[in-house]
Short mmCIF file of C-alpha atoms in Angstrom, two decimals:
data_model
loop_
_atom_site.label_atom_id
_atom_site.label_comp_id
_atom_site.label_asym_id
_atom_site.label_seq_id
_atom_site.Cartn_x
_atom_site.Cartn_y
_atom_site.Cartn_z
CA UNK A 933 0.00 0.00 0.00
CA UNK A 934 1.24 3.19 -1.08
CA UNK A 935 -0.51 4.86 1.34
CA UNK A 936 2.01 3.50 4.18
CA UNK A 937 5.08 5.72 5.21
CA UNK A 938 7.36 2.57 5.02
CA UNK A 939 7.12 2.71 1.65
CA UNK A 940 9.22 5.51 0.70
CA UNK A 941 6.79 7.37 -1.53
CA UNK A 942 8.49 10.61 -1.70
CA UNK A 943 11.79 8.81 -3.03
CA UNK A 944 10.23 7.77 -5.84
CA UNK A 945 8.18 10.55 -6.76
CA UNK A 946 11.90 12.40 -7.02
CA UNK A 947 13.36 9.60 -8.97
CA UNK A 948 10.43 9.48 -11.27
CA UNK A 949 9.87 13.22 -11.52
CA UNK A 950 13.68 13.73 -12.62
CA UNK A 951 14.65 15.26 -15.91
CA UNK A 952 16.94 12.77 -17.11
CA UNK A 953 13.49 10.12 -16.92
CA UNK A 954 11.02 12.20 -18.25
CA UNK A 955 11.00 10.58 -21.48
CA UNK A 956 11.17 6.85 -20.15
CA UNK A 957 8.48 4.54 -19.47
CA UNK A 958 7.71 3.94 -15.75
CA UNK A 959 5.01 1.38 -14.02
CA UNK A 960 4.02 1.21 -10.37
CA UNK A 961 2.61 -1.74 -9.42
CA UNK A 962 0.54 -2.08 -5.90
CA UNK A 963 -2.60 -0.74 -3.92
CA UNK A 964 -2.36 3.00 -3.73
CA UNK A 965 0.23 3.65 -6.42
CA UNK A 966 -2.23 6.21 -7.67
CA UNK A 967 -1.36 8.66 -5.54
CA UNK A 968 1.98 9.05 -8.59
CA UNK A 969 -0.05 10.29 -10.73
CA UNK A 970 0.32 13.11 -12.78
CA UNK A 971 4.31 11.62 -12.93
CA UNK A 972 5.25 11.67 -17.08
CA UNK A 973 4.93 8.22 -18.82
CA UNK A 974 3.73 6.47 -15.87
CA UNK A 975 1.55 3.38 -15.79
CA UNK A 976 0.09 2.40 -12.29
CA UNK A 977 -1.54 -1.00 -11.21
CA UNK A 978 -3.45 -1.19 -7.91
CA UNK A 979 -3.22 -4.83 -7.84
CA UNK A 980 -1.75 -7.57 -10.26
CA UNK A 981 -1.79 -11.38 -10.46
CA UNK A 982 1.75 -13.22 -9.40
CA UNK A 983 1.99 -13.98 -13.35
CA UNK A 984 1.74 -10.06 -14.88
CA UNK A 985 3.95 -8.79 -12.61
CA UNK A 986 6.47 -11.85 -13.69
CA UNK A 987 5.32 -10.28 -17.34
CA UNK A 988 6.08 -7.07 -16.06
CA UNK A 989 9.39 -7.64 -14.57
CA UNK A 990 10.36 -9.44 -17.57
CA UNK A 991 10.27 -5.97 -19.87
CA UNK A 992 11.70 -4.15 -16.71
CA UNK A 993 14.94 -3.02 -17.48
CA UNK A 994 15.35 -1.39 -14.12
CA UNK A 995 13.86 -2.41 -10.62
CA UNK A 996 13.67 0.12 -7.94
CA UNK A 997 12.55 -1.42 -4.44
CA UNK A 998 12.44 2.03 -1.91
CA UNK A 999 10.88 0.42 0.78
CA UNK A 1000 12.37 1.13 4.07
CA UNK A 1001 12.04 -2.59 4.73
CA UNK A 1002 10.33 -4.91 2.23
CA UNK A 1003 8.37 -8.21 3.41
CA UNK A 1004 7.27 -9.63 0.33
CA UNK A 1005 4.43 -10.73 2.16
#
């Protein structure tokens, strides 16, 4: 959830928001992620099966995790 302060939300709205990305694809993937929008070329999914976000990571050529601490519950 987006919404949670462990996240790290402000992190990545400055990595997304910075000049040198504006022209490159981004995706957010998890509940809440639509509090990015408004970010340039940036596609947000509340919620995604284990297999698209496989898909997804697949095409990823760049993973950012900014979580202060990351269950992967």
């Amino acid at each position: 959830n987006y919404n949670r302060q462990v996240k790290n939300v402000d992190l990545v709205k400055e990595i997304f928001q910075n000049n040198l990305l504006q022209n490159h694809k981004k995706i957010c993937v998890g509940r809440g992620s639509d509090v990015l929008n408004g970010i340039e070329n940036l596609d947000c999914f509340n919620f995604c099966k284990q297999s698209e976000i496989i898909n997804i990571l697949n095409q990823s050529k760049i993973l950012i995790v900014p979580s202060y601490i990351e269950s992967y519950s």
